[in-house]
Coordinates of C-alpha atoms in Angstrom, one line a residue:
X1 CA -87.6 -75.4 -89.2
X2 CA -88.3 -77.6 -85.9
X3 CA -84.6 -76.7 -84.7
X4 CA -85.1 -72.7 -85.3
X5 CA -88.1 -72.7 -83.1
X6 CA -85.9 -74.4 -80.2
X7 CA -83.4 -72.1 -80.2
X8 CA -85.3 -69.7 -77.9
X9 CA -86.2 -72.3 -76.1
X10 CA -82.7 -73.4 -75.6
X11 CA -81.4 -69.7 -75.0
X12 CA -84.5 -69.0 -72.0
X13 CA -83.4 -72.5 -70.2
X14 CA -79.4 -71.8 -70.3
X15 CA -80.0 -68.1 -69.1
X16 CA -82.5 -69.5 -66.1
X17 CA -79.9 -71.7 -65.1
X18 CA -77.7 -68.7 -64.6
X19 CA -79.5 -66.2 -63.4
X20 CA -80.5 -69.5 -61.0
X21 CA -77.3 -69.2 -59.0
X22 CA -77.3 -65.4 -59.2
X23 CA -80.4 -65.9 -57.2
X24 CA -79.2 -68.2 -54.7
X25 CA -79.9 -67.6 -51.1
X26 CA -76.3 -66.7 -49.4
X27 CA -76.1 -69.5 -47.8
X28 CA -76.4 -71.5 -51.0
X29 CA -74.0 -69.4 -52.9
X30 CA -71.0 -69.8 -50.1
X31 CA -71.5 -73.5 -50.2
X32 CA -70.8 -73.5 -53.8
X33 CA -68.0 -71.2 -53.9
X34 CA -66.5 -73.7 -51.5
X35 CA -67.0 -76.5 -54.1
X36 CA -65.8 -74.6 -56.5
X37 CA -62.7 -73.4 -54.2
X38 CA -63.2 -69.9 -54.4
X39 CA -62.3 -69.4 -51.1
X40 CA -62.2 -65.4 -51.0
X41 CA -65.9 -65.4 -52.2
X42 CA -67.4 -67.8 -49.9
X43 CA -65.3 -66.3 -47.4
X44 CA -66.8 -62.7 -48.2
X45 CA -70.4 -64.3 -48.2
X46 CA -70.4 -66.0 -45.0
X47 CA -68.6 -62.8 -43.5
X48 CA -72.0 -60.8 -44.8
X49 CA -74.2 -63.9 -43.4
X50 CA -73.1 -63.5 -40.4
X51 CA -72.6 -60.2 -39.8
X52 CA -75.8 -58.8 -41.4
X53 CA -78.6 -58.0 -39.4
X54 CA -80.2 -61.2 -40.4
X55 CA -77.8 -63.4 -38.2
X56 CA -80.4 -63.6 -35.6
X57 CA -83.4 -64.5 -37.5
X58 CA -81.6 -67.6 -39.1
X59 CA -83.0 -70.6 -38.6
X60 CA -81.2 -73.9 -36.8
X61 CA -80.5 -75.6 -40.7
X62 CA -79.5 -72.3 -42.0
X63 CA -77.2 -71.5 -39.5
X64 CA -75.9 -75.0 -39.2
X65 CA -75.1 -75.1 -43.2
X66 CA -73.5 -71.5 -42.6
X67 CA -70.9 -73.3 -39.7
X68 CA -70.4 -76.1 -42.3
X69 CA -69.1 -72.9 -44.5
X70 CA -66.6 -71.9 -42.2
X71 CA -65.8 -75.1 -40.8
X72 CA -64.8 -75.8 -44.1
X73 CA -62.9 -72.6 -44.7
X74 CA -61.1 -72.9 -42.0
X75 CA -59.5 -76.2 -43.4
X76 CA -57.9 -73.7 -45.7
X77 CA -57.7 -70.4 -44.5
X78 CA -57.6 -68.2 -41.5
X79 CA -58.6 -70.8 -39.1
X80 CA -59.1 -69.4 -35.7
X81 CA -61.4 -67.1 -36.9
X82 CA -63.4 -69.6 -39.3
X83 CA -63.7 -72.1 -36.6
X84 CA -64.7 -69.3 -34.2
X85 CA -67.9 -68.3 -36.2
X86 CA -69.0 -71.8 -36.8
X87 CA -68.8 -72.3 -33.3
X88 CA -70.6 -69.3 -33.3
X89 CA -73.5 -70.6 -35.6
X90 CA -73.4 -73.7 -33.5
X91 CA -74.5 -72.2 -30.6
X92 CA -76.8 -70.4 -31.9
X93 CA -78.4 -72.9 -33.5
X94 CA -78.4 -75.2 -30.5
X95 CA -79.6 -72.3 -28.0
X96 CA -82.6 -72.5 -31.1
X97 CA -83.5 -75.9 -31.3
X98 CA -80.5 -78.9 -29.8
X99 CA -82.9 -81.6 -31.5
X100 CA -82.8 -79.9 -35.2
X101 CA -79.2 -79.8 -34.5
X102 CA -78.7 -83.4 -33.9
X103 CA -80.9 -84.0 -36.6
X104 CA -78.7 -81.9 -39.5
X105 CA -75.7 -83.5 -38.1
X106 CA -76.6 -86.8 -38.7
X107 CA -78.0 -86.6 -41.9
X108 CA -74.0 -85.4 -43.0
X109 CA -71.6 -87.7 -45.1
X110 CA -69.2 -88.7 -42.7
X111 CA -66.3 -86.7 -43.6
X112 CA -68.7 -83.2 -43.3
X113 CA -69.9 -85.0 -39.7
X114 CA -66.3 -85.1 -39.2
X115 CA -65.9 -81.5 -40.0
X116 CA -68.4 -80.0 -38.1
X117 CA -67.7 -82.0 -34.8
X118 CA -65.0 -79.6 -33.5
X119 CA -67.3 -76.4 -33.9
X120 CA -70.2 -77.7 -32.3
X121 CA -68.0 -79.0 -29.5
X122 CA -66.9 -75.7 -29.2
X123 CA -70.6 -74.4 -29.2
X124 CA -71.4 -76.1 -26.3
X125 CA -68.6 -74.8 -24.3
X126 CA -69.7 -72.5 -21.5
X127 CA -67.6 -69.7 -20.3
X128 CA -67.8 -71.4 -17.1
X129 CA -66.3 -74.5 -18.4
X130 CA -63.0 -72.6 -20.0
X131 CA -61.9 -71.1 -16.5
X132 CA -60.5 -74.5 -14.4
X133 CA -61.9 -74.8 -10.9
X134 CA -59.1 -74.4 -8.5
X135 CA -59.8 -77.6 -6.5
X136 CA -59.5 -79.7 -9.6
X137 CA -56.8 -77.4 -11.1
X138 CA -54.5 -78.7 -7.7
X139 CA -55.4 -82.2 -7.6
X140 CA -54.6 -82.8 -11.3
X141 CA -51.2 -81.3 -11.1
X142 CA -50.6 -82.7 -7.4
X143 CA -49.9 -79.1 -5.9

Protein backbone atom coordinates (compact mmCIF):
# COMPACT_ATOMS: atom_id res chain seq x y z
CA UNK A 1 0.00 0.00 0.00
CA UNK A 2 3.18 2.24 1.00
CA UNK A 3 4.59 1.60 -2.69
CA UNK A 4 1.13 2.78 -4.43
CA UNK A 5 1.32 6.08 -2.64
CA UNK A 6 5.00 6.62 -4.09
CA UNK A 7 4.21 6.13 -7.36
CA UNK A 8 3.12 9.76 -7.88
CA UNK A 9 5.65 10.74 -6.06
CA UNK A 10 8.11 8.98 -8.26
CA UNK A 11 6.20 10.09 -11.62
CA UNK A 12 6.23 14.21 -10.30
CA UNK A 13 10.22 13.82 -9.60
CA UNK A 14 11.14 12.05 -13.04
CA UNK A 15 8.92 14.57 -15.04
CA UNK A 16 10.72 17.67 -13.00
CA UNK A 17 13.84 16.34 -14.04
CA UNK A 18 12.76 16.65 -17.53
CA UNK A 19 10.95 19.43 -17.86
CA UNK A 20 14.43 20.64 -15.81
CA UNK A 21 16.51 20.65 -18.94
CA UNK A 22 13.62 21.84 -21.12
CA UNK A 23 13.88 24.82 -18.94
CA UNK A 24 17.49 25.37 -19.09
CA UNK A 25 18.84 28.78 -19.74
CA UNK A 26 20.49 28.58 -23.53
CA UNK A 27 23.54 28.79 -22.43
CA UNK A 28 23.05 25.68 -20.26
CA UNK A 29 21.31 23.71 -22.86
CA UNK A 30 24.36 24.29 -25.61
CA UNK A 31 26.84 23.17 -23.05
CA UNK A 32 24.98 19.95 -22.77
CA UNK A 33 24.30 19.26 -26.24
CA UNK A 34 28.07 19.47 -26.51
CA UNK A 35 28.42 16.78 -23.86
CA UNK A 36 26.09 14.85 -25.36
CA UNK A 37 27.72 15.55 -28.98
CA UNK A 38 24.89 16.86 -30.60
CA UNK A 39 26.70 19.19 -32.34
CA UNK A 40 23.87 20.56 -34.81
CA UNK A 41 21.80 21.56 -31.63
CA UNK A 42 24.32 23.29 -29.61
CA UNK A 43 25.38 24.74 -32.74
CA UNK A 44 21.71 26.11 -33.50
CA UNK A 45 21.59 27.38 -29.81
CA UNK A 46 24.65 29.28 -29.54
CA UNK A 47 23.84 30.66 -33.19
CA UNK A 48 20.33 32.09 -31.38
CA UNK A 49 22.63 33.19 -28.24
CA UNK A 50 24.52 35.19 -30.01
CA UNK A 51 22.56 36.56 -32.47
CA UNK A 52 19.42 37.43 -30.45
CA UNK A 53 18.91 40.69 -29.21
CA UNK A 54 20.10 39.60 -25.83
CA UNK A 55 23.92 39.28 -26.96
CA UNK A 56 24.55 42.62 -25.48
CA UNK A 57 23.00 42.31 -22.11
CA UNK A 58 25.03 39.09 -21.38
CA UNK A 59 27.04 39.15 -18.68
CA UNK A 60 31.15 38.47 -18.57
CA UNK A 61 30.41 34.48 -17.18
CA UNK A 62 27.65 34.08 -19.59
CA UNK A 63 29.28 35.19 -22.41
CA UNK A 64 32.54 33.54 -21.42
CA UNK A 65 30.63 29.93 -21.01
CA UNK A 66 28.88 30.80 -24.54
CA UNK A 67 32.85 31.15 -26.21
CA UNK A 68 33.66 27.90 -24.31
CA UNK A 69 30.50 26.58 -26.65
CA UNK A 70 32.03 27.51 -29.80
CA UNK A 71 35.44 27.10 -28.89
CA UNK A 72 34.47 23.68 -28.44
CA UNK A 73 32.45 23.37 -31.60
CA UNK A 74 34.89 24.56 -33.47
CA UNK A 75 37.11 21.39 -32.43
CA UNK A 76 34.56 19.67 -34.63
CA UNK A 77 32.93 21.67 -36.98
CA UNK A 78 33.04 24.80 -39.06
CA UNK A 79 35.90 26.28 -37.35
CA UNK A 80 36.66 29.68 -38.61
CA UNK A 81 33.46 30.68 -37.83
CA UNK A 82 33.14 29.01 -34.26
CA UNK A 83 36.40 30.37 -33.26
CA UNK A 84 35.36 33.75 -34.67
CA UNK A 85 32.32 34.08 -32.30
CA UNK A 86 34.14 32.91 -29.24
CA UNK A 87 36.55 35.40 -29.98
CA UNK A 88 33.66 37.48 -30.30
CA UNK A 89 32.22 36.64 -26.74
CA UNK A 90 35.72 37.12 -25.50
CA UNK A 91 35.93 40.46 -26.26
CA UNK A 92 33.00 41.28 -25.21
CA UNK A 93 33.31 39.93 -22.11
CA UNK A 94 36.72 41.52 -21.47
CA UNK A 95 35.53 45.09 -22.84
CA UNK A 96 32.85 44.12 -19.67
CA UNK A 97 34.83 43.26 -16.91
CA UNK A 98 39.02 41.82 -17.91
CA UNK A 99 39.15 40.78 -14.04
CA UNK A 100 35.88 38.35 -14.21
CA UNK A 101 37.50 37.15 -17.26
CA UNK A 102 40.71 36.15 -15.62
CA UNK A 103 38.77 34.84 -12.95
CA UNK A 104 36.36 32.27 -15.19
CA UNK A 105 39.47 31.22 -16.93
CA UNK A 106 41.21 30.04 -14.14
CA UNK A 107 38.69 28.40 -12.41
CA UNK A 108 38.66 25.90 -15.97
CA UNK A 109 40.10 22.21 -15.92
CA UNK A 110 43.02 22.50 -17.84
CA UNK A 111 42.13 21.04 -21.02
CA UNK A 112 38.87 23.67 -21.28
CA UNK A 113 41.83 26.55 -20.16
CA UNK A 114 43.46 24.99 -23.04
CA UNK A 115 40.59 25.45 -25.25
CA UNK A 116 39.60 28.76 -24.62
CA UNK A 117 43.23 30.29 -24.82
CA UNK A 118 43.24 30.78 -28.65
CA UNK A 119 39.75 32.79 -28.60
CA UNK A 120 40.58 35.03 -26.00
CA UNK A 121 43.91 35.62 -27.62
CA UNK A 122 42.05 36.52 -30.46
CA UNK A 123 39.79 38.88 -28.31
CA UNK A 124 42.36 40.96 -27.42
CA UNK A 125 43.57 41.53 -30.91
CA UNK A 126 43.09 45.14 -32.02
CA UNK A 127 42.50 46.01 -35.60
CA UNK A 128 45.54 47.95 -35.17
CA UNK A 129 47.61 45.11 -34.29
CA UNK A 130 46.50 42.83 -37.55
CA UNK A 131 47.77 45.56 -40.09
CA UNK A 132 52.02 45.33 -39.71
CA UNK A 133 53.77 48.62 -39.32
CA UNK A 134 55.82 49.23 -42.27
CA UNK A 135 59.06 50.04 -40.39
CA UNK A 136 58.94 46.75 -38.64
CA UNK A 137 57.36 45.01 -41.68
CA UNK A 138 61.14 46.06 -43.57
CA UNK A 139 63.40 45.31 -40.83
CA UNK A 140 62.07 41.79 -40.25
CA UNK A 141 62.35 40.69 -43.80
CA UNK A 142 65.71 42.83 -44.30
CA UNK A 143 64.14 44.96 -47.31
Amino acid sequence: MRFIRLIPLLILALLATSCNEDSADPITRAENAVSDKDYDLAQTIADSIIGGKNFTSLGTTQLCRTALVYARLSEHREQDANMGAAALCMRRASELNIDSVEIFVQQLEMPDQAIIDMPRKLGNVTQYELIPDEQTDSTVYGE
